Short mmCIF file of C-alpha atoms in Angstrom, two decimals:
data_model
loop_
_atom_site.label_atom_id
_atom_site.label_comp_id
_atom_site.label_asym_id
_atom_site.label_seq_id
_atom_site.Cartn_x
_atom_site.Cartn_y
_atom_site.Cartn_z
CA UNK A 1 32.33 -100.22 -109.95
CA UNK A 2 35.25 -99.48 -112.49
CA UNK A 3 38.09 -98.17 -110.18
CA UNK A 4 38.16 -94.75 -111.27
CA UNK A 5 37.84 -90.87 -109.79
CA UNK A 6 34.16 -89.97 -110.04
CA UNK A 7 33.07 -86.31 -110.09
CA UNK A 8 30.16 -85.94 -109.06
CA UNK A 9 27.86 -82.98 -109.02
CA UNK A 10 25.14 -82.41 -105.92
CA UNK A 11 22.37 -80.41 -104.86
CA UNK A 12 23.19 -76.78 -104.64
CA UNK A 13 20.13 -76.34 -102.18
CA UNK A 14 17.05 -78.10 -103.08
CA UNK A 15 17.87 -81.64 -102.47
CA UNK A 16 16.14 -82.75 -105.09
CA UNK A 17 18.17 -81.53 -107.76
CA UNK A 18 20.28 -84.47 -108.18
CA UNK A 19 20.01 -86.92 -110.88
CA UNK A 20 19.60 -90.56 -110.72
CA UNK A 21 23.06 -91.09 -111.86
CA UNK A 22 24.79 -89.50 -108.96
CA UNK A 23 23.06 -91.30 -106.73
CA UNK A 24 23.53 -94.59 -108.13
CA UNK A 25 26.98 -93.80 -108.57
CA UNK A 26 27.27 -92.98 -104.57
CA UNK A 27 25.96 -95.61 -103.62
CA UNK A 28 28.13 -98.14 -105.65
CA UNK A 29 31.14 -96.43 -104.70
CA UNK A 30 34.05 -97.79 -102.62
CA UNK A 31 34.51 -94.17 -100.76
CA UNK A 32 33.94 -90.55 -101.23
CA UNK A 33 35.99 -87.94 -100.83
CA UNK A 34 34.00 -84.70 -99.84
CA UNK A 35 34.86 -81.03 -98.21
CA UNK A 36 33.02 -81.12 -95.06
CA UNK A 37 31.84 -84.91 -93.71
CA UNK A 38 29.45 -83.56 -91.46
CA UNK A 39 27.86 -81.50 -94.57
CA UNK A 40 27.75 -84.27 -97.15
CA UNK A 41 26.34 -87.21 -94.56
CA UNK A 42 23.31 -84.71 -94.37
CA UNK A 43 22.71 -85.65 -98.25
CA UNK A 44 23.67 -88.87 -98.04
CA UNK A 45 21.19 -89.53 -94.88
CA UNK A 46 18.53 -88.34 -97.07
CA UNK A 47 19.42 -90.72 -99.76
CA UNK A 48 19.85 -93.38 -97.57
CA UNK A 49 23.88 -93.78 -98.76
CA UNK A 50 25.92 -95.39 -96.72
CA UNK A 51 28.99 -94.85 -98.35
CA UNK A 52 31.86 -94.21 -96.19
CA UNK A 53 33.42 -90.62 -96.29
CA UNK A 54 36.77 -89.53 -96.50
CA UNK A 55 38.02 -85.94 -96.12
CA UNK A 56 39.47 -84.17 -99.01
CA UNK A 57 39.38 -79.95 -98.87
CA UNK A 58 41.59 -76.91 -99.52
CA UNK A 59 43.86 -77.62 -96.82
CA UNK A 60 44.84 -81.10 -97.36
CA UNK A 61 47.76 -81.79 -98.40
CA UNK A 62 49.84 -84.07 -101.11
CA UNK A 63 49.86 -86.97 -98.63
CA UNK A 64 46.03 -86.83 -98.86
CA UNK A 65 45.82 -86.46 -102.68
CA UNK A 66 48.60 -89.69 -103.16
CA UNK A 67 46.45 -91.93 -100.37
CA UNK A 68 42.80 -91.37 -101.87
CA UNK A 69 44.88 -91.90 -105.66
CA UNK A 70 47.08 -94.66 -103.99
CA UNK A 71 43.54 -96.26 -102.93
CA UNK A 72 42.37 -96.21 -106.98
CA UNK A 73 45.13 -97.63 -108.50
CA UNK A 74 44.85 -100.76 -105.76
CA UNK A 75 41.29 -101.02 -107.64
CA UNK A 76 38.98 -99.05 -104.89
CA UNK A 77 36.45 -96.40 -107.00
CA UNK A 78 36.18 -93.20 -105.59
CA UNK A 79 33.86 -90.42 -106.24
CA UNK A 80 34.69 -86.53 -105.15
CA UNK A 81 31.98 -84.10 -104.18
CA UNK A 82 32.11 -80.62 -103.14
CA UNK A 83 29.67 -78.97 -100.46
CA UNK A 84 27.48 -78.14 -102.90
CA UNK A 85 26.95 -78.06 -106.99
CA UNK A 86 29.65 -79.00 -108.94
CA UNK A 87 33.37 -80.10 -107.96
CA UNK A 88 35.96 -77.83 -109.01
CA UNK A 89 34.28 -75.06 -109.36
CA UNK A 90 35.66 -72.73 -106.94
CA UNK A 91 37.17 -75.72 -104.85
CA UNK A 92 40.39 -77.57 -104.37
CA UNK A 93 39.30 -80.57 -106.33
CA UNK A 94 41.45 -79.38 -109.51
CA UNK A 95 44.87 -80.69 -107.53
CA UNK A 96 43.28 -84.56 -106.98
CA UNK A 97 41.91 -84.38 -110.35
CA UNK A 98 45.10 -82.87 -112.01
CA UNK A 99 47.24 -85.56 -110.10
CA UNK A 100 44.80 -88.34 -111.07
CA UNK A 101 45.01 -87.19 -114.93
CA UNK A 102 49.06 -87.27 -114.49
CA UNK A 103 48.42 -91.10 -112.68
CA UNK A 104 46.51 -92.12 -116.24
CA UNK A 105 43.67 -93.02 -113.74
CA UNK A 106 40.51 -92.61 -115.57
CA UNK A 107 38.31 -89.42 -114.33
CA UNK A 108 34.47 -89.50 -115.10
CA UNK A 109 32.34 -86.70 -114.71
CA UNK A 110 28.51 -87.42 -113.01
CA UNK A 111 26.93 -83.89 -114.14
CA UNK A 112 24.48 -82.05 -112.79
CA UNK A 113 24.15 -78.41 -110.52
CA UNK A 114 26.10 -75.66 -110.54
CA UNK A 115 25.34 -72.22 -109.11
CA UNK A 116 27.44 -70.17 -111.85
CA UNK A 117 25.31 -71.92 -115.02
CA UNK A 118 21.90 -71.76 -112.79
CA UNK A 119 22.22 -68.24 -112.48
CA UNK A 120 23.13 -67.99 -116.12
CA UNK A 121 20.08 -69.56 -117.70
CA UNK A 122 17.82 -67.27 -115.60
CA UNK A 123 19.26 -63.83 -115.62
CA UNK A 124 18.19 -62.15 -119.02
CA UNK A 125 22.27 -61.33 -119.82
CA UNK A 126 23.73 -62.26 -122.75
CA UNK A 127 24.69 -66.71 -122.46
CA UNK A 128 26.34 -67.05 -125.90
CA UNK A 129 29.70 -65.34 -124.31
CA UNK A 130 30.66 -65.73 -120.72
CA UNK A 131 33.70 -65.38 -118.23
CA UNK A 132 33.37 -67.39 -114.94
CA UNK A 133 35.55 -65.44 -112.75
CA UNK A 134 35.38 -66.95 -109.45
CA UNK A 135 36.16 -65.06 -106.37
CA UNK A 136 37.35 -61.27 -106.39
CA UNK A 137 40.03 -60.73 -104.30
CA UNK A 138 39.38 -59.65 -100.86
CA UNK A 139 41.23 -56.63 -100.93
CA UNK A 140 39.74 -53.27 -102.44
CA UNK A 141 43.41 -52.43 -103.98
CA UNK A 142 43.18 -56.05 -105.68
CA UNK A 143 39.72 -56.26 -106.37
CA UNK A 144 39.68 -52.95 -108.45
CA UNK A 145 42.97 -54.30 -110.22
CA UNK A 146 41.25 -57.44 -110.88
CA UNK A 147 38.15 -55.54 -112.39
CA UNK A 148 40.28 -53.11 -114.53
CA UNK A 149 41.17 -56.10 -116.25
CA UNK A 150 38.22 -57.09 -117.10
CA UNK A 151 36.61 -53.35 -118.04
CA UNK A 152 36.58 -54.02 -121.95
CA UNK A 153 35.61 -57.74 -121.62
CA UNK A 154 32.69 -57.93 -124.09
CA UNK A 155 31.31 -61.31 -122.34
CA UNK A 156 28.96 -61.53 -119.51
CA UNK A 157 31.03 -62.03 -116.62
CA UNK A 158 30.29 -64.09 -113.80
CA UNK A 159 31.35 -63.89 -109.90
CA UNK A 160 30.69 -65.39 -106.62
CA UNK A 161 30.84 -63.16 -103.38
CA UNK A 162 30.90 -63.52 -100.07
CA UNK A 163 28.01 -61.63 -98.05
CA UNK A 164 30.36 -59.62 -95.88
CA UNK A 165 31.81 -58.30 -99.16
CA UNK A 166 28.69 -57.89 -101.17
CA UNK A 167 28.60 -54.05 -100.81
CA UNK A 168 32.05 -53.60 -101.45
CA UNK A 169 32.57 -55.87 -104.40
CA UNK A 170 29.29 -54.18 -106.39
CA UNK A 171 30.86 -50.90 -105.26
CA UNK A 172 33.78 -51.58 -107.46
CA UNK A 173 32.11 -52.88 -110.11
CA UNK A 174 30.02 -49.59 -110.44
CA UNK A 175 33.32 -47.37 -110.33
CA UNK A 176 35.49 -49.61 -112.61
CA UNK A 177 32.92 -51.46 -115.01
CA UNK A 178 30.53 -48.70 -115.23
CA UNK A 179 27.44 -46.97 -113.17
CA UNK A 180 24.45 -48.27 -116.14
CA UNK A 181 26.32 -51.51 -116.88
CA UNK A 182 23.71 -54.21 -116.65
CA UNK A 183 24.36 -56.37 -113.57
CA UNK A 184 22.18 -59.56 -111.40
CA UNK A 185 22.67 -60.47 -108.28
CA UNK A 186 21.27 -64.27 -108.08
CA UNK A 187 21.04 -65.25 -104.37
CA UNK A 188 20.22 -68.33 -102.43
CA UNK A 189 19.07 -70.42 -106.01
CA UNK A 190 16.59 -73.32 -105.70
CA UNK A 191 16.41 -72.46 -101.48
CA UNK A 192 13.22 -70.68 -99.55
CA UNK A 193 14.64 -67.03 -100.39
CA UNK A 194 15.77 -67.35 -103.73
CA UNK A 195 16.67 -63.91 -105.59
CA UNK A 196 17.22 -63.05 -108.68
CA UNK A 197 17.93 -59.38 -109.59
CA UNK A 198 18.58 -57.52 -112.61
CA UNK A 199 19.61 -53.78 -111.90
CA UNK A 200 22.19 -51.03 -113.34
CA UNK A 201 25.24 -52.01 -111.03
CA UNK A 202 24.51 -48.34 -109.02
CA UNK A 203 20.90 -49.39 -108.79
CA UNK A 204 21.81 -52.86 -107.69
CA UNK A 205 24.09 -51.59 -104.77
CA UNK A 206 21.23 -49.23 -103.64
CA UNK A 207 18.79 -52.15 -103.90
CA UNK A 208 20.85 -54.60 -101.73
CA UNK A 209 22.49 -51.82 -99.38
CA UNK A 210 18.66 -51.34 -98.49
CA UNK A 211 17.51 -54.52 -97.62
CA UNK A 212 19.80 -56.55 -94.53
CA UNK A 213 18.32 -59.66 -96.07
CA UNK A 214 20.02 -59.45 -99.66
CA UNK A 215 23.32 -59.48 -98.18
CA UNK A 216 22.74 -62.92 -96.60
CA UNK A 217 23.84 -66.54 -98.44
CA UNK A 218 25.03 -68.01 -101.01
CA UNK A 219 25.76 -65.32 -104.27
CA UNK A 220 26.21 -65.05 -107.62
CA UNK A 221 26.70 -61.52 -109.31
CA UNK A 222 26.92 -61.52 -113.12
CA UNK A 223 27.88 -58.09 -115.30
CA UNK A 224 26.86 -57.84 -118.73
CA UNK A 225 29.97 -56.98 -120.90
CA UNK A 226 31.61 -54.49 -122.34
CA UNK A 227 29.59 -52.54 -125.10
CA UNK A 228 31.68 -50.57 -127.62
CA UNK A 229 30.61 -47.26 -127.57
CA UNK A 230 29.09 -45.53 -131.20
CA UNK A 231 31.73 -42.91 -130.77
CA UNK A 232 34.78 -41.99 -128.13
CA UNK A 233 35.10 -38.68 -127.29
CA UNK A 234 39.19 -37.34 -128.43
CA UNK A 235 41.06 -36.32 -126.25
CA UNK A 236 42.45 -32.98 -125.80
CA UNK A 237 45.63 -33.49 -128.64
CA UNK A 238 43.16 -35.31 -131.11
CA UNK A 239 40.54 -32.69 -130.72
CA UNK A 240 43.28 -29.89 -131.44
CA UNK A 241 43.88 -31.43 -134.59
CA UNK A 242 41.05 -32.04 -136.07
CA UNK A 243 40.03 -28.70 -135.64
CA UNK A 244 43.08 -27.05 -137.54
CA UNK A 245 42.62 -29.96 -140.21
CA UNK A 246 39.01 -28.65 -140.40
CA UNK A 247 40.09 -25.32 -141.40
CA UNK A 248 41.20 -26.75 -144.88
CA UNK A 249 40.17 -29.94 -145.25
CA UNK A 250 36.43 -32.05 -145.49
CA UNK A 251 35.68 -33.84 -142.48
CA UNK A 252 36.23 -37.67 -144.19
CA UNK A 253 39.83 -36.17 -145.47
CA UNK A 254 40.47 -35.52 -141.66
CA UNK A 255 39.66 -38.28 -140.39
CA UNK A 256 41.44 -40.28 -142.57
CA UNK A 257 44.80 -38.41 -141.52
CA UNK A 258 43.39 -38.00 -137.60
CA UNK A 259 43.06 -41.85 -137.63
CA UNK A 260 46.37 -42.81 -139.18
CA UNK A 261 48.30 -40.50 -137.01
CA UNK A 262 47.16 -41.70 -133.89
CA UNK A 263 45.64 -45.06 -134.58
CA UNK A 264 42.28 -45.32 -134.04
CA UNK A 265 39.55 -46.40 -136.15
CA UNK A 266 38.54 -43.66 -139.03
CA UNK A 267 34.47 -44.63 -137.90
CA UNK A 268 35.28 -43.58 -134.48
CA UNK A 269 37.12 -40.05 -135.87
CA UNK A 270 34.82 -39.02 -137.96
CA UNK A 271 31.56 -39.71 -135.61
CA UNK A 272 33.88 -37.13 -132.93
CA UNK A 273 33.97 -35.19 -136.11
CA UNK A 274 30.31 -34.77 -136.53
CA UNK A 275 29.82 -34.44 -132.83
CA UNK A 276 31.66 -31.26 -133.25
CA UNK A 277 30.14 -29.18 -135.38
#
């Protein structure tokens, strides 16, 4: 093969989910780099690959990256696989990749699974819009500043979680993204105990605080997004004004003057307006 960087995308669970491509493209292949050997020979045993492996994971350092690029650019073809699904995604494969780009070696994609997109297709949210948003941090104090940022994010947005932080993480999402915000938690895809579930976020942390087995595996948790309300309730200053501008004034005249003083859309004033009286 052409020497080049292949990324190629495997099975996130059902072995079969690989295409034809990545296979051939394993096989042909001078070496590949993977996260755990032990892990990956259990796919390429089943495929009957006998490719030789290489290590390449979070904790390796530049000397690994400049040997496996080193090997390339002598005229060896390489291809890079994560655990499972798609490289990159949520694994160190961005630093090879971004130091094979800066090399001019030529990078070549082998799609296929990915747990993020999976989930997507099959969880009834919104697909047009979305925010892949890896892992929350581990820390409650972080998480919760992570998800403030994200509050008014009208896309779905899309997470992986650990199981040992399951509870927690939907937890925060309730309190910071909102009780009745629409919410799935998409566990163990295309193994024996697939899940998919689409609950309010409250509803969804009662649901999988009640069952030991839905805070086992492999997870995806994806939050439809922010929905701008009809109206905002005013706050205490607004409200104080529109009432004395009420006294002498129509309501679409106050609203008018409410909106310009402190900024906000007139639509949104004068619905607060109507909710008053």
């Amino acid at each position: 093969m052409k020497a080049s960087l292949y990324i190629v995308s495997t099975p996130i669970g059902n072995l079969n989910d690989i295409s034809l491509r990545a296979i051939e493209t394993l096989k042909r292949v001078d070496c590949i780099a993977c996260e755990d050997t032990r892990m990956s020979q259990r796919l390429l045993n089943h495929y009957q690959i006998a490719t030789k492996l290489v290590s390449y994971h979070e904790f390796s350092d530049e000397k690994v990256s400049d040997r496996l690029l080193d090997a390339i650019e002598r005229g060896e073809s390489m291809a890079l696989i994560s655990d499972a699904g798609t490289p990159l995604i949520s694994d160190p494969g961005y630093r090879l990749v971004n130091e094979a780009v800066n090399r001019d070696i030529q990078v070549v994609p082998i799609p296929g699974s990915c747990a993020f997109v999976a989930a997507l297709s099959a969880s009834g949210l919104p697909s047009d819009r979305f925010s892949f948003e890896g892992f929350l941090p581990s820390k409650s104090g972080a998480r919760v500043k992570a998800l403030e940022a994200l509050k008014k994010s009208p896309q779905t947005l899309i997470f992986y979680e650990a199981p040992h932080r399951i509870l927690d993480s939907l937890k925060d999402m309730a309190a910071i993204l909102g009780e009745q915000r629409e919410a799935v938690l998409a566990r163990e895809l295309t193994k024996t105990f697939e899940t998919i579930k689409k609950l309010p976020l409250t509803e969804l942390h009662a649901w999988v605080g009640s069952d030991a087995n839905q805070q086992k595996g492999e997870m995806v948790v994806l939050v439809g997004g922010y929905e701008q309300p009809e109206y905002e309730e005013l706050n205490s200053s607004q409200e104080h004004l529109v009432k004395l501008l009420l006294n002498e004034l129509p309501p679409k005249t106050v609203s008018k003057i409410v909106s310009a003083h402190f900024g906000m859309p007139k639509k949104i004033v004068y619905q607060a307006i109507l909710n008053l009286s």
